[in-house]
Amino acid sequence: MSLYDTRRRTNTLATGLAWGAALFGLSWLLLILGSLAYEGLRGLSPSVFTQTTPPPGSVGGLMNAIAGSLVMTMIGVAIGAPLGMLAGTYLAEYGRYTKLATVVRFINDILLSAPSIVIGLFVYEVMVRPMGHFSAISGALALGLLVVPVVLRTTEDMLLLVPASMREAASALGAPRAMVIGQIAYRAARAGLVTGVLLAIARVSGETAPLLFTALNNQFWSSDLNAPMASLPVVIFQFALSPYKDWQQLAWTGALLITVTVLTLSIIARAFSAGRRN
Amino acid sequence: MADVLMSSTQSGPIYLSRSRALARIAYIDVVFHQLTRLSAITVLVILGGVIVSLIHGAQPAIKAFGFGFLAAQSWNPVTENFGAGPAVYGTLVTSLVAMLIAVPIGLGVATFLTELCPHILRRPIGIAIELLAGIPSIIYGIWGLFVFAPFVQTYIQPALIAAFKGVPILSALFAGPPYGIGMLTAGFILAIMILPFIASISRDVFETVPPVLKEAATGLGCTTWEMMRYVVLPYTRVGVVGGVMLALGRALGETMAVTFVIGNAHKISPSLFAPGTTISATIANEFTEAVGDIYTSALIELGLILFFITFIVLSIARYLLMRIEQKSA
């Protein structure tokens, strides 16, 4: 009887702790999102989108930072997504069981969670230092390098979901391998491929560390890819650590914008891939 | 293929254009194959490039300081005397604090999701946790600086100081003026950040346990706790450790969440309340302001050390996770 009681008590304690852990974890995360929405919405106004970053003490917005983020993310995705997709195609289609594929899979998984600041250092060494100055294009390249592992991973996973019988049917009709992949596998996995790109955009749109010493920052409007360019995360970093109240407010608003963007992209990506799997 | 054949039938005898079309298709096939292969190799080239460029960039510092760099405690840009000691120490301590908090809670959340949660809530909570894992680290950083650090300063730190006053080791760990920012706060923020990772990976790993095993345990009269402890955990041990290592890799290399609240002080203090620095925070804070080759190069060498540590941790993580994937397949 007493053994039975002890076991039951231990179980109640353990399950209670698990409930507690879930409540504890979720409440922290809700707290973060809550204060983000509260602080960020206070500063949200049309001028955020129509004016450039101000000097301390005057009114301004985040227009140049938003534009810079968009431009560098787009170029980064344009560099990284095709590369990741082609490499993912190799892993899933041509070289599925080869040694090269095994090694690439392993290395890619490591690059997926490698510290992004190191990628920034790499781009600084190979691009910023030879060019002699910081530039938007090197920032975009750093982001592109972070896009590759995400897209590669999803592309491979999604192509593997395409039933082999579909490929066999196409091959039996006489279609060469490239056509089987291009016309059959890609089409069947289209939603999944889009998911990969969306997830990659979500991943890089909040990246700060690799931009700090590649694209640097820019207080003014700039569309020159060969010059430093502002981006939302770097502006948030600079403004949040400043002693000026209005800069800190803009940092909160920028943080809210990034979070909303990232969450929206992830939800859309999820909807895409859910439609595919069912 | 049909339209290729069709368009060529108009321009010549059928057998000639047919063989030409086939040759073209074979050519495209080879080109596409090699293109994908080249892209796959590019991934390896990127990794190789990262390692080579970091070693190259770190050369001046490696020559100037040798192996002593790893443990040296000075960080003086004026005399150009640098050591990685405080940064490495800070990286390890903040990650350790984060793991101590996040691993038990993360496993608790995973247990909750797989065993205790009402079925209707299981998917929404699971999705919420996965979404939160995707929130950029700078968000955690700004929240840590403006909301959490003041809270730690006014409530948690005074309470900890009072609670452990006179206890031999703990009083040294929780000593000093409550600044709010410092190693402990940085560890807390990291913990909140990696919690979703640990929770969602552990949940995925727990779900690889065959239902038969769990049913057998329940059939023998095991409580939920006993089933988790004696069936699920032993079965998934490798995967759980893999997930934890993956989260550790993230914590070690995390930059923005830490940079805001660590205080950026190049010294090793016994107290967790003291401001410190981590490798990534040092690079983020000082790289663009570094003047002189040695300073820049010392920062790049820090990056090299960080990459080396995380590479090993992540390799082990991936190896362990690969093993459980094979097991479940």
PDB file of C-alpha atoms in Angstrom, chain B residues 39-245:
ATOM      1  CA  SER B  39      25.984  22.893 -56.523  1.00  0.00           C
ATOM      2  CA  ALA B  40      26.288  20.096 -53.993  1.00  0.00           C
ATOM      3  CA  ILE B  41      30.062  20.425 -54.054  1.00  0.00           C
ATOM      4  CA  THR B  42      29.675  24.195 -53.576  1.00  0.00           C
ATOM      5  CA  VAL B  43      28.270  23.498 -50.112  1.00  0.00           C
ATOM      6  CA  LEU B  44      31.529  21.779 -49.228  1.00  0.00           C
ATOM      7  CA  VAL B  45      33.468  24.635 -50.816  1.00  0.00           C
ATOM      8  CA  ILE B  46      31.589  27.136 -48.623  1.00  0.00           C
ATOM      9  CA  LEU B  47      32.565  25.245 -45.489  1.00  0.00           C
ATOM     10  CA  GLY B  48      36.142  24.909 -46.683  1.00  0.00           C
ATOM     11  CA  GLY B  49      36.191  28.591 -47.594  1.00  0.00           C
ATOM     12  CA  VAL B  50      34.955  29.588 -44.148  1.00  0.00           C
ATOM     13  CA  ILE B  51      37.673  27.555 -42.431  1.00  0.00           C
ATOM     14  CA  VAL B  52      40.490  28.659 -44.751  1.00  0.00           C
ATOM     15  CA  SER B  53      39.540  32.347 -44.693  1.00  0.00           C
ATOM     16  CA  LEU B  54      39.231  32.388 -40.902  1.00  0.00           C
ATOM     17  CA  ILE B  55      42.618  30.697 -40.478  1.00  0.00           C
ATOM     18  CA  HIS B  56      44.107  33.103 -43.008  1.00  0.00           C
ATOM     19  CA  GLY B  57      42.555  36.151 -41.327  1.00  0.00           C
ATOM     20  CA  ALA B  58      43.695  34.961 -37.904  1.00  0.00           C
ATOM     21  CA  GLN B  59      47.311  34.481 -39.006  1.00  0.00           C
ATOM     22  CA  PRO B  60      48.730  37.743 -37.564  1.00  0.00           C
ATOM     23  CA  ALA B  61      47.144  37.038 -34.164  1.00  0.00           C
ATOM     24  CA  ILE B  62      48.191  33.381 -34.179  1.00  0.00           C
ATOM     25  CA  LYS B  63      51.768  34.440 -34.929  1.00  0.00           C
ATOM     26  CA  ALA B  64      51.751  37.159 -32.297  1.00  0.00           C
ATOM     27  CA  PHE B  65      50.150  35.243 -29.405  1.00  0.00           C
ATOM     28  CA  GLY B  66      50.484  31.531 -30.200  1.00  0.00           C
ATOM     29  CA  PHE B  67      48.505  29.032 -28.140  1.00  0.00           C
ATOM     30  CA  GLY B  68      48.603  31.302 -25.096  1.00  0.00           C
ATOM     31  CA  PHE B  69      45.810  33.281 -26.791  1.00  0.00           C
ATOM     32  CA  LEU B  70      43.275  30.651 -25.775  1.00  0.00           C
ATOM     33  CA  ALA B  71      43.644  31.262 -22.051  1.00  0.00           C
ATOM     34  CA  ALA B  72      45.213  34.725 -21.821  1.00  0.00           C
ATOM     35  CA  GLN B  73      43.062  37.182 -19.920  1.00  0.00           C
ATOM     36  CA  SER B  74      44.229  40.541 -21.186  1.00  0.00           C
ATOM     37  CA  TRP B  75      42.245  42.438 -23.803  1.00  0.00           C
ATOM     38  CA  ASN B  76      43.985  45.702 -24.432  1.00  0.00           C
ATOM     39  CA  PRO B  77      43.558  47.373 -27.826  1.00  0.00           C
ATOM     40  CA  VAL B  78      45.989  50.150 -26.884  1.00  0.00           C
ATOM     41  CA  THR B  79      48.964  47.890 -26.196  1.00  0.00           C
ATOM     42  CA  GLU B  80      47.635  45.403 -28.784  1.00  0.00           C
ATOM     43  CA  ASN B  81      47.706  42.578 -26.270  1.00  0.00           C
ATOM     44  CA  PHE B  82      44.809  40.189 -26.676  1.00  0.00           C
ATOM     45  CA  GLY B  83      43.617  36.969 -25.089  1.00  0.00           C
ATOM     46  CA  ALA B  84      40.518  34.865 -25.596  1.00  0.00           C
ATOM     47  CA  GLY B  85      40.170  33.755 -21.964  1.00  0.00           C
ATOM     48  CA  PRO B  86      37.281  35.957 -20.788  1.00  0.00           C
ATOM     49  CA  ALA B  87      35.335  35.517 -24.028  1.00  0.00           C
ATOM     50  CA  VAL B  88      35.688  31.736 -24.032  1.00  0.00           C
ATOM     51  CA  TYR B  89      34.814  31.640 -20.318  1.00  0.00           C
ATOM     52  CA  GLY B  90      31.745  33.826 -20.865  1.00  0.00           C
ATOM     53  CA  THR B  91      30.597  31.723 -23.824  1.00  0.00           C
ATOM     54  CA  LEU B  92      30.833  28.510 -21.825  1.00  0.00           C
ATOM     55  CA  VAL B  93      29.265  29.902 -18.642  1.00  0.00           C
ATOM     56  CA  THR B  94      26.290  31.584 -20.337  1.00  0.00           C
ATOM     57  CA  SER B  95      25.630  28.437 -22.371  1.00  0.00           C
ATOM     58  CA  LEU B  96      25.902  26.283 -19.248  1.00  0.00           C
ATOM     59  CA  VAL B  97      23.418  28.472 -17.359  1.00  0.00           C
ATOM     60  CA  ALA B  98      21.095  28.340 -20.371  1.00  0.00           C
ATOM     61  CA  MET B  99      21.295  24.547 -20.633  1.00  0.00           C
ATOM     62  CA  LEU B 100      20.729  24.060 -16.885  1.00  0.00           C
ATOM     63  CA  ILE B 101      17.490  26.015 -17.155  1.00  0.00           C
ATOM     64  CA  ALA B 102      16.273  25.049 -20.613  1.00  0.00           C
ATOM     65  CA  VAL B 103      16.946  21.292 -20.714  1.00  0.00           C
ATOM     66  CA  PRO B 104      14.704  20.228 -17.796  1.00  0.00           C
ATOM     67  CA  ILE B 105      11.963  22.657 -18.792  1.00  0.00           C
ATOM     68  CA  GLY B 106      12.232  21.707 -22.469  1.00  0.00           C
ATOM     69  CA  LEU B 107      11.949  18.010 -21.653  1.00  0.00           C
ATOM     70  CA  GLY B 108       9.000  18.843 -19.399  1.00  0.00           C
ATOM     71  CA  VAL B 109       7.282  20.668 -22.247  1.00  0.00           C
ATOM     72  CA  ALA B 110       7.970  17.735 -24.598  1.00  0.00           C
ATOM     73  CA  THR B 111       6.534  15.277 -22.048  1.00  0.00           C
ATOM     74  CA  PHE B 112       3.522  17.514 -21.659  1.00  0.00           C
ATOM     75  CA  LEU B 113       2.994  17.645 -25.423  1.00  0.00           C
ATOM     76  CA  THR B 114       3.301  13.902 -26.016  1.00  0.00           C
ATOM     77  CA  GLU B 115       1.582  12.512 -22.919  1.00  0.00           C
ATOM     78  CA  LEU B 116      -0.434  15.011 -20.922  1.00  0.00           C
ATOM     79  CA  CYS B 117      -1.789  17.657 -23.231  1.00  0.00           C
ATOM     80  CA  PRO B 118      -5.471  17.368 -24.233  1.00  0.00           C
ATOM     81  CA  HIS B 119      -5.615  16.234 -27.842  1.00  0.00           C
ATOM     82  CA  ILE B 120      -7.303  19.374 -29.149  1.00  0.00           C
ATOM     83  CA  LEU B 121      -4.497  21.572 -27.814  1.00  0.00           C
ATOM     84  CA  ARG B 122      -1.636  19.370 -28.942  1.00  0.00           C
ATOM     85  CA  ARG B 123      -1.293  20.687 -32.475  1.00  0.00           C
ATOM     86  CA  PRO B 124      -1.832  24.401 -31.715  1.00  0.00           C
ATOM     87  CA  ILE B 125       0.703  24.377 -28.863  1.00  0.00           C
ATOM     88  CA  GLY B 126       3.163  22.343 -30.929  1.00  0.00           C
ATOM     89  CA  ILE B 127       2.868  24.780 -33.825  1.00  0.00           C
ATOM     90  CA  ALA B 128       3.173  27.787 -31.492  1.00  0.00           C
ATOM     91  CA  ILE B 129       6.412  26.394 -30.098  1.00  0.00           C
ATOM     92  CA  GLU B 130       7.817  25.755 -33.563  1.00  0.00           C
ATOM     93  CA  LEU B 131       6.898  29.280 -34.642  1.00  0.00           C
ATOM     94  CA  LEU B 132       8.587  30.724 -31.585  1.00  0.00           C
ATOM     95  CA  ALA B 133      11.756  28.823 -32.456  1.00  0.00           C
ATOM     96  CA  GLY B 134      11.858  30.911 -35.641  1.00  0.00           C
ATOM     97  CA  ILE B 135      11.734  34.336 -33.980  1.00  0.00           C
ATOM     98  CA  PRO B 136      14.993  36.180 -34.691  1.00  0.00           C
ATOM     99  CA  SER B 137      17.385  36.431 -31.787  1.00  0.00           C
ATOM    100  CA  ILE B 138      17.541  40.223 -31.902  1.00  0.00           C
ATOM    101  CA  ILE B 139      13.947  40.248 -30.626  1.00  0.00           C
ATOM    102  CA  TYR B 140      15.012  38.304 -27.535  1.00  0.00           C
ATOM    103  CA  GLY B 141      17.913  40.728 -27.207  1.00  0.00           C
ATOM    104  CA  ILE B 142      15.853  43.912 -27.225  1.00  0.00           C
ATOM    105  CA  TRP B 143      13.310  42.384 -24.850  1.00  0.00           C
ATOM    106  CA  GLY B 144      16.095  41.261 -22.557  1.00  0.00           C
ATOM    107  CA  LEU B 145      17.610  44.729 -22.464  1.00  0.00           C
ATOM    108  CA  PHE B 146      14.467  46.796 -21.865  1.00  0.00           C
ATOM    109  CA  VAL B 147      12.126  44.444 -20.013  1.00  0.00           C
ATOM    110  CA  PHE B 148      13.977  41.529 -18.487  1.00  0.00           C
ATOM    111  CA  ALA B 149      17.209  43.155 -17.271  1.00  0.00           C
ATOM    112  CA  PRO B 150      15.410  45.795 -15.141  1.00  0.00           C
ATOM    113  CA  PHE B 151      13.199  43.037 -13.729  1.00  0.00           C
ATOM    114  CA  VAL B 152      16.237  40.921 -12.846  1.00  0.00           C
ATOM    115  CA  GLN B 153      17.881  43.938 -11.269  1.00  0.00           C
ATOM    116  CA  THR B 154      14.979  44.886  -9.017  1.00  0.00           C
ATOM    117  CA  TYR B 155      13.607  41.468  -8.094  1.00  0.00           C
ATOM    118  CA  ILE B 156      15.699  38.409  -8.922  1.00  0.00           C
ATOM    119  CA  GLN B 157      19.223  39.536  -8.081  1.00  0.00           C
ATOM    120  CA  PRO B 158      18.477  41.075  -4.648  1.00  0.00           C
ATOM    121  CA  ALA B 159      16.467  37.967  -3.780  1.00  0.00           C
ATOM    122  CA  LEU B 160      19.319  35.643  -4.818  1.00  0.00           C
ATOM    123  CA  ILE B 161      21.880  37.694  -2.908  1.00  0.00           C
ATOM    124  CA  ALA B 162      19.719  37.594   0.217  1.00  0.00           C
ATOM    125  CA  ALA B 163      18.934  33.894  -0.158  1.00  0.00           C
ATOM    126  CA  PHE B 164      22.517  32.686  -0.482  1.00  0.00           C
ATOM    127  CA  LYS B 165      24.181  35.072   1.955  1.00  0.00           C
ATOM    128  CA  GLY B 166      26.675  33.060   4.002  1.00  0.00           C
ATOM    129  CA  VAL B 167      26.427  29.874   1.929  1.00  0.00           C
ATOM    130  CA  PRO B 168      30.055  29.063   0.979  1.00  0.00           C
ATOM    131  CA  ILE B 169      30.166  28.688  -2.815  1.00  0.00           C
ATOM    132  CA  LEU B 170      26.797  30.037  -3.822  1.00  0.00           C
ATOM    133  CA  SER B 171      27.342  33.385  -2.110  1.00  0.00           C
ATOM    134  CA  ALA B 172      30.370  33.925  -4.367  1.00  0.00           C
ATOM    135  CA  LEU B 173      28.373  32.939  -7.455  1.00  0.00           C
ATOM    136  CA  PHE B 174      25.562  35.335  -6.613  1.00  0.00           C
ATOM    137  CA  ALA B 175      27.558  38.273  -5.340  1.00  0.00           C
ATOM    138  CA  GLY B 176      28.172  41.862  -6.241  1.00  0.00           C
ATOM    139  CA  PRO B 177      25.993  44.800  -7.103  1.00  0.00           C
ATOM    140  CA  PRO B 178      22.835  43.914  -9.053  1.00  0.00           C
ATOM    141  CA  TYR B 179      23.430  45.587 -12.434  1.00  0.00           C
ATOM    142  CA  GLY B 180      20.627  43.754 -14.184  1.00  0.00           C
ATOM    143  CA  ILE B 181      22.843  42.972 -17.136  1.00  0.00           C
ATOM    144  CA  GLY B 182      25.524  40.297 -16.830  1.00  0.00           C
ATOM    145  CA  MET B 183      26.239  36.628 -17.297  1.00  0.00           C
ATOM    146  CA  LEU B 184      23.178  35.356 -15.429  1.00  0.00           C
ATOM    147  CA  THR B 185      20.752  37.515 -17.401  1.00  0.00           C
ATOM    148  CA  ALA B 186      22.438  36.505 -20.663  1.00  0.00           C
ATOM    149  CA  GLY B 187      22.105  32.848 -19.646  1.00  0.00           C
ATOM    150  CA  PHE B 188      18.404  33.358 -18.853  1.00  0.00           C
ATOM    151  CA  ILE B 189      17.717  34.975 -22.216  1.00  0.00           C
ATOM    152  CA  LEU B 190      19.580  32.190 -24.000  1.00  0.00           C
ATOM    153  CA  ALA B 191      17.530  29.657 -22.069  1.00  0.00           C
ATOM    154  CA  ILE B 192      14.256  31.246 -23.164  1.00  0.00           C
ATOM    155  CA  MET B 193      15.574  31.304 -26.727  1.00  0.00           C
ATOM    156  CA  ILE B 194      16.633  27.665 -26.974  1.00  0.00           C
ATOM    157  CA  LEU B 195      13.661  26.342 -25.002  1.00  0.00           C
ATOM    158  CA  PRO B 196      11.478  25.997 -28.129  1.00  0.00           C
ATOM    159  CA  PHE B 197      14.310  24.130 -29.918  1.00  0.00           C
ATOM    160  CA  ILE B 198      14.738  21.592 -27.160  1.00  0.00           C
ATOM    161  CA  ALA B 199      10.996  21.199 -26.698  1.00  0.00           C
ATOM    162  CA  SER B 200      10.196  20.626 -30.360  1.00  0.00           C
ATOM    163  CA  ILE B 201      13.143  18.299 -31.066  1.00  0.00           C
ATOM    164  CA  SER B 202      12.485  16.230 -27.935  1.00  0.00           C
ATOM    165  CA  ARG B 203       8.833  15.990 -28.847  1.00  0.00           C
ATOM    166  CA  ASP B 204       9.741  14.714 -32.315  1.00  0.00           C
ATOM    167  CA  VAL B 205      12.138  12.231 -30.757  1.00  0.00           C
ATOM    168  CA  PHE B 206       9.590  11.050 -28.160  1.00  0.00           C
ATOM    169  CA  GLU B 207       7.152  10.424 -30.987  1.00  0.00           C
ATOM    170  CA  THR B 208       9.511   7.881 -32.553  1.00  0.00           C
ATOM    171  CA  VAL B 209       8.813   5.493 -29.669  1.00  0.00           C
ATOM    172  CA  PRO B 210       6.630   2.661 -31.006  1.00  0.00           C
ATOM    173  CA  PRO B 211       3.170   2.872 -29.378  1.00  0.00           C
ATOM    174  CA  VAL B 212       3.408  -0.858 -28.586  1.00  0.00           C
ATOM    175  CA  LEU B 213       6.190  -0.217 -26.089  1.00  0.00           C
ATOM    176  CA  LYS B 214       4.206   2.457 -24.309  1.00  0.00           C
ATOM    177  CA  GLU B 215       1.071   0.343 -24.317  1.00  0.00           C
ATOM    178  CA  ALA B 216       3.010  -2.568 -22.877  1.00  0.00           C
ATOM    179  CA  ALA B 217       4.267  -0.357 -20.063  1.00  0.00           C
ATOM    180  CA  THR B 218       0.781   0.911 -19.326  1.00  0.00           C
ATOM    181  CA  GLY B 219      -0.509  -2.672 -19.489  1.00  0.00           C
ATOM    182  CA  LEU B 220       1.966  -3.667 -16.807  1.00  0.00           C
ATOM    183  CA  GLY B 221       0.529  -0.943 -14.604  1.00  0.00           C
ATOM    184  CA  CYS B 222       3.219   1.720 -15.021  1.00  0.00           C
ATOM    185  CA  THR B 223       2.304   5.278 -14.170  1.00  0.00           C
ATOM    186  CA  THR B 224       2.918   7.978 -16.779  1.00  0.00           C
ATOM    187  CA  TRP B 225       6.100   8.971 -14.980  1.00  0.00           C
ATOM    188  CA  GLU B 226       7.379   5.388 -14.844  1.00  0.00           C
ATOM    189  CA  MET B 227       6.628   4.937 -18.526  1.00  0.00           C
ATOM    190  CA  MET B 228       8.556   8.101 -19.397  1.00  0.00           C
ATOM    191  CA  ARG B 229      11.433   7.240 -17.089  1.00  0.00           C
ATOM    192  CA  TYR B 230      11.843   3.527 -17.866  1.00  0.00           C
ATOM    193  CA  VAL B 231      10.536   3.168 -21.428  1.00  0.00           C
ATOM    194  CA  VAL B 232      10.489   6.407 -23.401  1.00  0.00           C
ATOM    195  CA  LEU B 233      13.696   8.011 -22.092  1.00  0.00           C
ATOM    196  CA  PRO B 234      15.929   4.917 -22.441  1.00  0.00           C
ATOM    197  CA  TYR B 235      14.564   4.327 -25.935  1.00  0.00           C
ATOM    198  CA  THR B 236      15.154   7.914 -27.049  1.00  0.00           C
ATOM    199  CA  ARG B 237      18.266   8.720 -25.017  1.00  0.00           C
ATOM    200  CA  VAL B 238      20.491   9.125 -28.055  1.00  0.00           C
ATOM    201  CA  GLY B 239      18.049  11.427 -29.812  1.00  0.00           C
ATOM    202  CA  VAL B 240      17.415  13.549 -26.728  1.00  0.00           C
ATOM    203  CA  VAL B 241      21.149  14.029 -26.215  1.00  0.00           C
ATOM    204  CA  GLY B 242      21.428  14.913 -29.907  1.00  0.00           C
ATOM    205  CA  GLY B 243      18.694  17.522 -29.578  1.00  0.00           C
ATOM    206  CA  VAL B 244      20.298  18.968 -26.471  1.00  0.00           C
ATOM    207  CA  MET B 245      23.667  19.192 -28.229  1.00  0.00           C
TER     208      MET B 245
END
